[in-house]
Short mmCIF file of C-alpha atoms and ligand atoms in Angstrom, two decimals:
data_model
loop_
_atom_site.label_atom_id
_atom_site.label_comp_id
_atom_site.label_asym_id
_atom_site.label_seq_id
_atom_site.Cartn_x
_atom_site.Cartn_y
_atom_site.Cartn_z
CA UNK A 56 44.64 138.71 98.86
CA UNK A 57 45.17 142.88 97.31
CA UNK A 58 47.61 143.33 94.55
CA UNK A 59 49.96 146.06 93.84
CA UNK A 60 51.35 147.76 91.51
CA UNK A 61 54.64 147.42 90.09
CA UNK A 62 55.14 151.54 89.63
CA UNK A 63 53.79 152.26 92.59
CA UNK A 64 51.65 154.80 91.61
CA UNK A 65 48.23 153.11 91.89
CA UNK A 66 45.33 152.07 94.73
CA UNK A 67 45.66 148.56 96.10
CA UNK A 68 43.10 146.09 94.48
CA UNK A 69 41.05 142.70 95.17
CA UNK A 70 42.50 139.89 92.91
CA UNK A 71 39.23 140.44 90.10
CA UNK A 72 40.73 143.88 90.54
CA UNK A 73 43.79 142.93 89.55
CA UNK A 74 41.71 139.92 86.86
CA UNK A 75 39.25 143.32 85.37
CA UNK A 76 41.88 145.76 84.91
CA UNK A 77 45.35 143.78 82.99
CA UNK A 78 46.90 146.92 84.54
CA UNK A 79 47.59 148.66 86.96
CA UNK A 80 46.14 152.72 85.96
CA UNK A 81 49.81 153.96 86.09
CA UNK A 82 50.91 151.31 84.16
CA UNK A 83 52.95 149.33 86.55
CA UNK A 84 52.24 144.62 86.59
CA UNK A 85 50.19 144.27 89.28
CA UNK A 86 51.99 141.78 92.34
CA UNK A 87 50.68 139.79 95.39
CA UNK A 88 50.59 142.16 98.88
CA UNK A 89 51.48 139.35 100.42
CA UNK A 90 52.65 135.72 99.33
CA UNK A 91 52.50 132.57 102.47
CA UNK A 92 54.40 129.61 102.03
CA UNK A 93 52.16 126.85 102.13
CA UNK A 94 53.61 123.67 104.46
CA UNK A 95 56.16 121.45 104.81
CA UNK A 96 53.11 118.82 104.91
CA UNK A 97 51.81 119.90 101.87
CA UNK A 98 55.01 119.11 99.70
CA UNK A 99 55.96 115.57 102.34
CA UNK A 100 52.69 114.37 100.94
CA UNK A 101 52.26 116.06 97.64
CA UNK A 102 52.50 112.70 95.45
CA UNK A 103 49.50 110.91 97.24
CA UNK A 104 47.73 114.59 95.91
CA UNK A 105 45.78 114.71 92.45
CA UNK A 106 46.58 117.24 90.51
CA UNK A 107 43.03 119.18 90.80
CA UNK A 108 44.16 119.54 94.37
CA UNK A 109 47.37 121.10 94.08
CA UNK A 110 46.29 123.49 91.77
CA UNK A 111 44.10 124.66 93.89
CA UNK A 112 46.13 124.43 96.85
CA UNK A 113 48.95 126.30 95.30
CA UNK A 114 46.11 129.32 94.49
CA UNK A 115 43.48 130.02 97.07
CA UNK A 116 45.77 132.71 98.47
CA UNK A 117 46.04 134.98 95.25
CA UNK A 118 42.21 134.53 94.33
CA UNK A 119 40.98 134.93 98.42
CA UNK A 120 36.92 136.32 98.67
CA UNK A 121 36.42 136.62 95.30
CA UNK A 122 35.96 133.32 94.02
CA UNK A 123 34.56 130.57 96.49
CA UNK A 124 36.01 127.59 97.36
CA UNK A 125 34.00 125.91 95.64
CA UNK A 126 33.73 127.51 92.62
CA UNK A 127 37.53 128.19 92.21
CA UNK A 128 38.19 124.78 92.72
CA UNK A 129 35.55 123.30 89.52
CA UNK A 130 37.34 126.26 87.88
CA UNK A 131 40.77 124.00 88.45
CA UNK A 132 39.20 121.11 87.15
CA UNK A 133 37.85 122.50 83.72
CA UNK A 134 41.37 124.54 82.98
CA UNK A 135 43.39 121.23 83.85
CA UNK A 136 41.38 118.61 81.80
CA UNK A 137 44.99 117.31 80.06
CA UNK A 138 47.94 115.63 80.27
CA UNK A 139 51.75 117.21 81.93
CA UNK A 140 53.22 114.00 80.86
CA UNK A 141 57.14 114.28 82.52
CA UNK A 142 59.32 112.25 80.32
CA UNK A 143 62.85 110.86 80.59
CA UNK A 144 65.13 111.87 77.72
CA UNK A 145 68.37 110.98 78.78
CA UNK A 146 70.09 110.06 81.69
CA UNK A 147 69.41 112.99 84.04
CA UNK A 148 67.30 115.61 81.71
CA UNK A 149 63.61 115.00 81.54
CA UNK A 150 60.45 116.66 79.49
CA UNK A 151 57.69 118.40 81.00
CA UNK A 152 55.64 118.38 78.46
CA UNK A 153 52.85 121.27 78.35
CA UNK A 154 51.20 120.72 74.87
CA UNK A 155 48.49 118.58 75.94
CA UNK A 156 45.85 121.25 75.44
CA UNK A 157 43.33 122.13 73.32
CA UNK A 158 45.56 124.96 70.77
CA UNK A 159 49.16 122.54 71.50
CA UNK A 160 51.01 125.30 74.11
CA UNK A 161 51.14 125.95 77.37
CA UNK A 162 49.58 129.04 76.85
CA UNK A 163 46.48 127.24 77.16
CA UNK A 164 46.32 127.04 80.87
CA UNK A 165 47.22 130.85 81.80
CA UNK A 166 44.31 131.53 78.82
CA UNK A 167 41.38 129.51 80.60
CA UNK A 168 41.76 130.02 84.24
CA UNK A 169 41.46 133.51 82.90
CA UNK A 170 38.26 132.97 80.12
CA UNK A 171 36.93 131.56 83.60
CA UNK A 172 37.76 134.75 86.45
CA UNK A 173 36.26 136.56 83.78
CA UNK A 174 33.44 134.63 82.51
CA UNK A 175 32.54 134.31 86.60
CA UNK A 176 33.18 138.34 87.19
CA UNK A 177 30.72 138.73 84.76
CA UNK A 178 28.06 135.99 86.05
CA UNK A 179 25.46 138.35 87.86
CA UNK A 180 26.11 141.57 85.85
CA UNK A 181 23.11 142.49 84.26
CA UNK A 182 23.52 140.32 80.24
CA UNK A 183 23.86 143.94 78.54
CA UNK A 184 26.99 144.51 79.23
CA UNK A 185 29.88 142.17 78.25
CA UNK A 186 33.27 143.14 77.63
CA UNK A 187 34.79 142.55 74.16
CA UNK A 188 38.80 140.73 74.93
CA UNK A 189 40.85 142.67 72.06
CA UNK A 190 44.06 140.87 71.53
CA UNK A 191 46.87 140.59 69.00
CA UNK A 192 48.78 137.69 67.75
CA UNK A 193 52.12 136.88 66.52
CA UNK A 194 50.99 132.65 67.14
CA UNK A 195 50.38 130.36 70.07
CA UNK A 196 48.77 134.02 72.33
CA UNK A 197 45.26 134.56 69.85
CA UNK A 198 44.78 130.49 68.92
CA UNK A 199 45.31 129.95 72.97
CA UNK A 200 42.04 132.71 73.99
CA UNK A 201 40.10 132.41 71.17
CA UNK A 202 39.79 128.42 72.35
CA UNK A 203 40.44 129.54 76.61
CA UNK A 204 37.36 132.37 75.64
CA UNK A 205 35.78 130.51 73.21
CA UNK A 206 31.36 129.78 74.34
CA UNK A 207 32.26 131.72 77.80
CA UNK A 208 29.36 133.65 78.55
CA UNK A 209 29.21 137.78 78.55
CA UNK A 210 32.88 138.25 76.86
CA UNK A 211 33.55 138.28 73.27
CA UNK A 212 36.89 137.69 71.98
CA UNK A 213 38.85 140.15 68.78
CA UNK A 214 41.92 138.49 67.67
CA UNK A 215 44.16 140.60 65.37
CA UNK A 216 46.88 138.35 63.62
CA UNK A 217 49.02 139.56 60.54
CA UNK A 218 48.31 138.32 57.29
CA UNK A 219 50.21 135.77 56.33
CA UNK A 220 52.48 135.27 58.82
CA UNK A 221 51.15 132.87 61.24
CA UNK A 222 51.84 128.95 60.57
CA UNK A 223 48.69 127.28 58.55
CA UNK A 224 47.40 125.65 61.69
CA UNK A 225 47.66 129.02 63.61
CA UNK A 226 45.20 130.72 61.33
CA UNK A 227 42.73 127.55 61.55
CA UNK A 228 43.08 127.67 65.74
CA UNK A 229 41.84 131.17 65.14
CA UNK A 230 39.27 131.64 62.26
CA UNK A 231 37.64 129.25 63.04
CA UNK A 232 35.21 128.66 65.92
CA UNK A 233 33.19 131.88 65.24
CA UNK A 234 30.61 131.85 68.15
CA UNK A 235 31.80 134.78 70.49
CA UNK A 236 34.77 134.65 68.81
CA UNK A 237 36.16 136.85 65.92
CA UNK A 238 39.00 136.92 63.44
CA UNK A 239 40.34 139.83 62.41
CA UNK A 240 43.32 139.54 59.08
CA UNK A 241 45.77 142.62 59.19
CA UNK A 242 47.31 143.83 56.36
CA UNK A 243 50.86 144.30 58.27
CA UNK A 244 53.25 143.17 60.50
CA UNK A 245 52.69 141.99 64.78
CA UNK A 246 54.08 145.12 65.64
CA UNK A 247 50.79 146.83 63.48
CA UNK A 248 48.56 144.90 65.50
CA UNK A 249 49.42 145.59 68.62
CA UNK A 250 49.62 148.83 67.19
CA UNK A 251 46.10 148.96 67.05
CA UNK A 252 44.87 147.34 70.01
CA UNK A 253 47.11 149.61 72.22
CA UNK A 254 45.13 152.57 70.04
CA UNK A 255 41.05 151.66 70.83
CA UNK A 256 42.51 151.13 74.24
CA UNK A 257 43.08 154.59 74.43
CA UNK A 258 40.27 155.39 72.02
CA UNK A 259 37.42 157.37 73.74
CA UNK A 260 35.00 156.97 71.56
CA UNK A 261 34.10 152.67 72.42
CA UNK A 262 32.56 154.46 75.53
CA UNK A 263 29.06 153.10 76.42
CA UNK A 264 29.47 151.23 73.03
CA UNK A 265 31.98 149.37 74.15
CA UNK A 266 33.90 147.49 77.23
CA UNK A 267 37.53 146.97 76.11
CA UNK A 268 39.68 144.92 77.30
CA UNK A 269 42.80 143.23 77.41
CA UNK A 270 43.92 138.87 77.54
CA UNK A 271 47.45 139.42 77.98
CA UNK A 272 50.19 137.89 79.39
CA UNK A 273 50.68 140.15 82.52
CA UNK A 274 47.68 139.65 83.37
CA UNK A 275 47.43 138.07 86.77
CA UNK A 276 45.16 135.15 86.12
CA UNK A 277 47.04 133.82 82.54
CA UNK A 278 49.86 133.86 85.18
CA UNK A 279 49.36 132.61 88.44
CA UNK A 280 48.14 128.86 87.07
CA UNK A 281 51.19 128.66 84.84
CA UNK A 282 52.85 127.55 88.98
CA UNK A 283 50.34 124.75 88.22
CA UNK A 284 53.23 122.63 85.64
CA UNK A 285 56.04 123.52 88.33
CA UNK A 286 54.24 121.26 90.72
CA UNK A 287 53.17 119.35 88.68
CA UNK A 288 56.80 117.74 87.96
CA UNK A 289 57.86 118.30 91.45
CA UNK A 290 55.54 115.29 92.16
CA UNK A 291 56.72 113.61 89.60
CA UNK A 292 60.05 113.85 90.26
CA UNK A 293 60.93 113.67 93.81
CA UNK A 294 61.27 109.92 94.12
CA UNK A 295 64.71 110.32 92.07
CA UNK A 296 65.32 111.63 95.27
CA UNK A 297 67.82 114.80 93.84
CA UNK A 298 67.67 117.91 93.82
CA UNK A 299 65.48 119.49 91.81
CA UNK A 300 66.36 122.42 88.07
CA UNK A 301 63.77 123.81 85.67
CA UNK A 302 65.59 124.30 82.58
CA UNK A 303 62.69 127.56 81.13
CA UNK A 304 62.46 128.85 77.66
CA UNK A 305 61.47 131.97 77.57
CA UNK A 306 60.27 135.87 75.61
CA UNK A 307 58.45 137.08 77.67
CA UNK A 308 59.39 135.60 81.18
CA UNK A 309 55.75 134.73 82.50
CA UNK A 310 56.02 130.92 83.02
CA UNK A 311 59.74 131.22 85.02
CA UNK A 312 57.87 134.23 86.70
CA UNK A 313 55.63 131.55 87.65
CA UNK A 314 57.68 128.56 88.36
CA UNK A 315 60.04 131.19 90.89
CA UNK A 316 56.16 132.13 92.74
CA UNK A 317 55.59 128.48 93.12
CA UNK A 318 58.99 128.03 94.59
CA UNK A 319 58.06 131.43 97.10
CA UNK A 320 55.87 129.13 97.76
CA UNK A 321 57.86 126.03 99.14
CA UNK A 322 59.15 124.23 96.14
CA UNK A 323 61.99 122.92 97.29
CA UNK A 324 63.16 124.61 93.15
CA UNK A 325 67.63 124.40 93.37
CA UNK A 326 67.86 126.75 90.03
CA UNK A 327 66.38 128.37 87.33
CA UNK A 328 67.79 127.88 84.19
CA UNK A 329 66.22 130.29 81.51
CA UNK A 330 67.33 129.35 78.00
CA UNK A 331 66.31 132.60 74.82
CA UNK A 332 66.72 133.04 71.58
CA UNK A 333 69.35 135.69 69.61
CA UNK A 334 66.72 137.77 72.13
CA UNK A 335 68.46 137.48 75.10
CA UNK A 336 68.66 140.40 76.98
CA UNK A 337 68.35 138.62 80.20
CA UNK A 338 70.86 136.25 79.80
CA UNK A 339 72.95 139.43 78.87
CA UNK A 340 71.97 141.88 82.57
CA UNK A 341 73.16 138.63 84.60
CA UNK A 342 76.38 138.51 83.04
CA UNK A 343 76.76 141.83 83.27
CA UNK A 344 74.38 143.49 85.34
CA UNK A 345 73.16 145.70 83.18
CA UNK A 346 69.04 145.45 81.74
CA UNK A 347 68.82 146.94 77.40
CA UNK A 348 65.73 146.58 76.01
CA UNK A 349 66.41 146.04 72.56
CA UNK A 350 64.42 146.32 69.08
CA UNK A 351 62.78 142.42 68.43
CA UNK A 352 65.07 139.66 66.28
CA UNK A 353 63.01 137.60 64.67
CA UNK A 354 64.06 134.51 64.75
CA UNK A 355 62.75 130.78 64.85
CA UNK A 356 61.53 130.18 67.89
CA UNK A 357 58.87 133.34 66.90
CA UNK A 358 56.80 133.14 70.61
CA UNK A 359 60.26 134.21 72.39
CA UNK A 360 61.28 136.98 69.48
CA UNK A 361 61.14 139.45 73.22
CA UNK A 362 63.25 143.16 72.75
CA UNK A 363 61.81 143.91 75.96
CA UNK A 364 60.58 141.74 78.62
CA UNK A 365 57.70 142.33 80.19
CA UNK A 366 57.29 140.06 82.96
CA UNK A 367 60.85 140.34 83.93
CA UNK A 368 60.10 143.99 86.84
CA UNK A 369 58.34 140.47 88.44
CA UNK A 370 60.84 138.99 88.85
CA UNK A 371 63.37 141.58 90.42
CA UNK A 372 60.57 141.49 93.12
CA UNK A 373 60.63 137.90 93.72
CA UNK A 374 63.95 138.63 94.21
CA UNK A 375 64.34 141.84 96.12
CA UNK A 376 66.10 143.87 93.01
CA UNK A 377 68.97 142.16 94.48
CA UNK A 378 71.25 141.25 91.50
CA UNK A 379 73.55 138.69 93.50
CA UNK A 380 70.31 136.60 95.19
CA UNK A 381 68.99 136.76 91.71
CA UNK A 382 72.13 134.97 90.11
CA UNK A 383 72.74 132.26 92.47
CA UNK A 384 69.50 131.00 91.82
CA UNK A 385 68.93 131.85 88.46
CA UNK A 386 71.20 131.21 84.96
CA UNK A 387 70.77 132.03 81.40
CA UNK A 388 71.99 131.41 77.85
CA UNK A 389 70.96 131.96 74.60
CA UNK A 390 71.38 130.59 70.73
CA UNK A 391 71.18 130.60 67.79
CA UNK A 392 68.85 129.52 65.22
CA UNK A 393 71.38 126.90 63.70
CA UNK A 394 71.87 125.91 66.48
CA UNK A 395 68.33 125.71 67.40
CA UNK A 396 68.46 122.89 64.80
CA UNK A 397 71.12 121.47 65.66
CA UNK A 398 69.12 120.72 69.40
CA UNK A 399 66.62 119.71 67.06
CA UNK A 400 68.68 117.16 65.45
CA UNK A 401 70.49 116.24 68.30
CA UNK A 402 67.23 115.08 70.41
CA UNK A 403 65.52 112.57 67.00
CA UNK A 404 68.98 110.97 66.28
CA UNK A 405 70.54 110.42 68.90
CA UNK A 406 67.58 110.26 72.07
CA UNK A 407 63.83 110.11 69.71
CA UNK A 408 63.30 113.35 71.32
CA UNK A 409 61.34 115.67 68.75
CA UNK A 410 60.82 118.74 70.32
CA UNK A 411 59.83 122.42 68.36
CA UNK A 412 62.07 125.04 68.18
CA UNK A 413 61.03 126.67 71.88
CA UNK A 414 61.84 123.41 73.92
CA UNK A 415 65.30 122.51 71.42
CA UNK A 416 65.79 125.74 73.17
CA UNK A 417 65.23 124.73 76.33
CA UNK A 418 66.93 121.56 75.77
CA UNK A 419 70.22 122.69 74.97
CA UNK A 420 70.42 125.44 78.14
CA UNK A 421 69.51 122.39 80.89
CA UNK A 422 72.40 120.89 79.07
CA UNK A 423 74.66 123.55 79.43
CA UNK A 424 74.07 124.12 82.65
CA UNK A 425 74.22 120.49 83.60
CA UNK A 426 77.64 120.39 82.92
CA UNK A 427 78.55 122.37 86.91
CA UNK A 428 75.68 120.90 88.22
CA UNK A 429 76.07 116.84 88.25
CA UNK A 430 74.02 116.50 91.42
CA UNK A 431 70.52 117.73 90.05
CA UNK A 432 68.21 116.33 88.07
CA UNK A 433 66.69 118.48 85.34
CA UNK A 434 63.51 119.26 83.60
CA UNK A 435 62.85 121.38 80.31
CA UNK A 436 60.23 122.91 79.86
CA UNK A 437 58.71 121.74 75.84
CA UNK A 438 56.09 124.94 75.52
CA UNK A 439 54.41 124.02 72.15
CA UNK A 440 53.41 121.05 70.09
CA UNK A 441 56.37 120.66 67.88
CA UNK A 442 53.36 120.80 65.29
CA UNK A 443 52.65 124.05 65.32
CA UNK A 444 56.24 124.75 63.84
CA UNK A 445 56.49 122.41 60.89
CA UNK A 446 57.35 125.22 58.27
CA UNK A 447 61.32 126.31 60.12
CA UNK A 448 61.24 122.01 61.98
CA UNK A 449 63.92 120.10 59.23
CA UNK A 450 62.81 118.02 57.34
CA UNK A 451 63.76 115.00 58.07
CA UNK A 452 61.91 115.50 61.17
CA UNK A 453 58.64 117.28 59.62
CA UNK A 454 58.50 114.36 58.01
CA UNK A 455 57.86 111.92 61.04
CA UNK A 456 56.20 114.33 63.03
CA UNK A 457 52.36 112.63 63.28
CA UNK A 458 49.43 114.21 63.48
CA UNK A 459 47.00 115.09 66.21
CA UNK A 460 43.97 114.90 65.95
CA UNK A 461 43.24 117.80 67.27
CA UNK A 462 43.87 119.14 64.13
CA UNK A 463 43.35 116.72 62.22
CA UNK A 464 40.06 117.72 62.71
CA UNK A 465 40.86 121.39 62.48
CA UNK A 466 42.20 121.30 58.97
CA UNK A 467 39.45 121.21 56.83
CA UNK A 468 37.17 124.33 59.10
CA UNK A 469 35.89 126.79 57.13
CA UNK A 470 38.09 129.54 57.72
CA UNK A 471 36.38 133.34 59.38
CA UNK A 472 37.69 136.37 58.78
CA UNK A 473 37.55 139.66 58.74
CA UNK A 474 40.26 141.36 56.18
CA UNK A 475 41.44 145.12 57.68
CA UNK A 476 43.94 147.32 56.85
CA UNK A 477 44.04 149.93 59.08
CA UNK A 478 42.85 151.54 62.17
CA UNK A 479 40.07 153.30 60.70
CA UNK A 480 38.35 149.81 59.97
CA UNK A 481 38.74 147.90 62.71
CA UNK A 482 37.49 150.96 64.89
CA UNK A 483 34.10 151.13 62.23
CA UNK A 484 34.44 146.73 62.64
CA UNK A 485 34.21 147.17 66.45
CA UNK A 486 31.67 149.43 66.08
CA UNK A 487 29.03 147.77 63.87
CA UNK A 488 28.98 144.65 65.33
C1 LIG B 185 54.66 132.07 74.74
C2 LIG B 185 55.35 130.89 74.10
C3 LIG B 185 57.47 130.93 74.99
C4 LIG B 185 57.67 132.29 75.62
O1 LIG B 185 57.02 132.15 76.93
P1 LIG B 185 57.20 133.19 77.93
O2 LIG B 185 56.38 133.15 79.87
O3 LIG B 185 56.64 134.29 77.19
O4 LIG B 185 58.54 133.13 78.41
C5 LIG B 185 57.68 130.27 74.36
N1 LIG B 185 57.18 129.28 73.86
C6 LIG B 185 56.12 129.41 73.51
C7 LIG B 185 55.56 128.48 72.54
C8 LIG B 185 55.74 130.24 73.37
O5 LIG B 185 54.22 129.77 72.89
#
């Protein structure tokens, strides 16, 4: 399998190079040159297949010869060592809970898959040639990357996060692992962290001293394994004998874009719905036909505070850059923080379900879409555990949230982070540690 750059100005590369490079040299996102549908028999008997087999069959063609099948299957097995339950919340509406991984967010699957691929590619290298994954986080990404790469040989991870701007649980997830994971607490905002990371990638003084790479969501190894969720949910809902609609709360649109790849592989998805917060570039585009990126706005669903969704170019490519085709497959809605809080209350009081603010937006969007579609069964993706957002969930609900075991064992652990405020400090830390 080869990948080309969506900016069309860089050489085609293998899966391995796409993973190692992250972004193409022309700054374009990598996209697979060819997408082969899975045989119809695969979908006819999907309920008889276990999740590891399904995932392996789905990802195989995208990895190609770069990882032998037995090793790839082992990677998939390790990545998927937790559950992806589908629960009925009310008639015709299901939730797909993606938060049962080690850091309680759906990003665990992509981060773990990418970590294991990089680890595999580094395995046979001279051991001195360590790579350093440098990543800025506003919360969920850092924890998933830290955990995914923990103890992966040949890879050091350095995570920058804005001091005082991530939740206590998120901070503990970043700062208590140790070993090959280092946390840098930046006196500044997420944007400051991001700017420092970008500067480091362009800084030639690291040459020969540290090989820097990124683990952000545009990497094909983080993006593609998110396809698995859609296969798993379809497998559970198939017996209802109805068309299936997926509603995905979105920020960078990587998750939903992976669902669209699953559809390309032949997964019978009737329609996609996306819910956003006030950062509503895509819903506006679907309405007006004008794609206007914006500076991001802060909301209570902060993992979706994205004003320039990086994966949207991939979605355009999947639907041949044809707005009418896209509209026939995707409907978008946006919601305010007040509407999100109301949805949290509604779900809790009427359906005894505790959602997080991101999942609540997925629920709202699904309800709105299904008003005009009575034939389908809907599933919304619950992208993080509510315990990660205690500071923004209404108090009466917070009191009912039970701490998962992984959180209980995390809280007493000691935080270790290097405090910095300038790029120069980051640089000297990277050059001396
Ligand atoms: C990252 C994240 C999202 C947004 O996912 P995208 O792939 O960027 O659209 C939604 N919810 C939570 C909890 C997240 O961490």
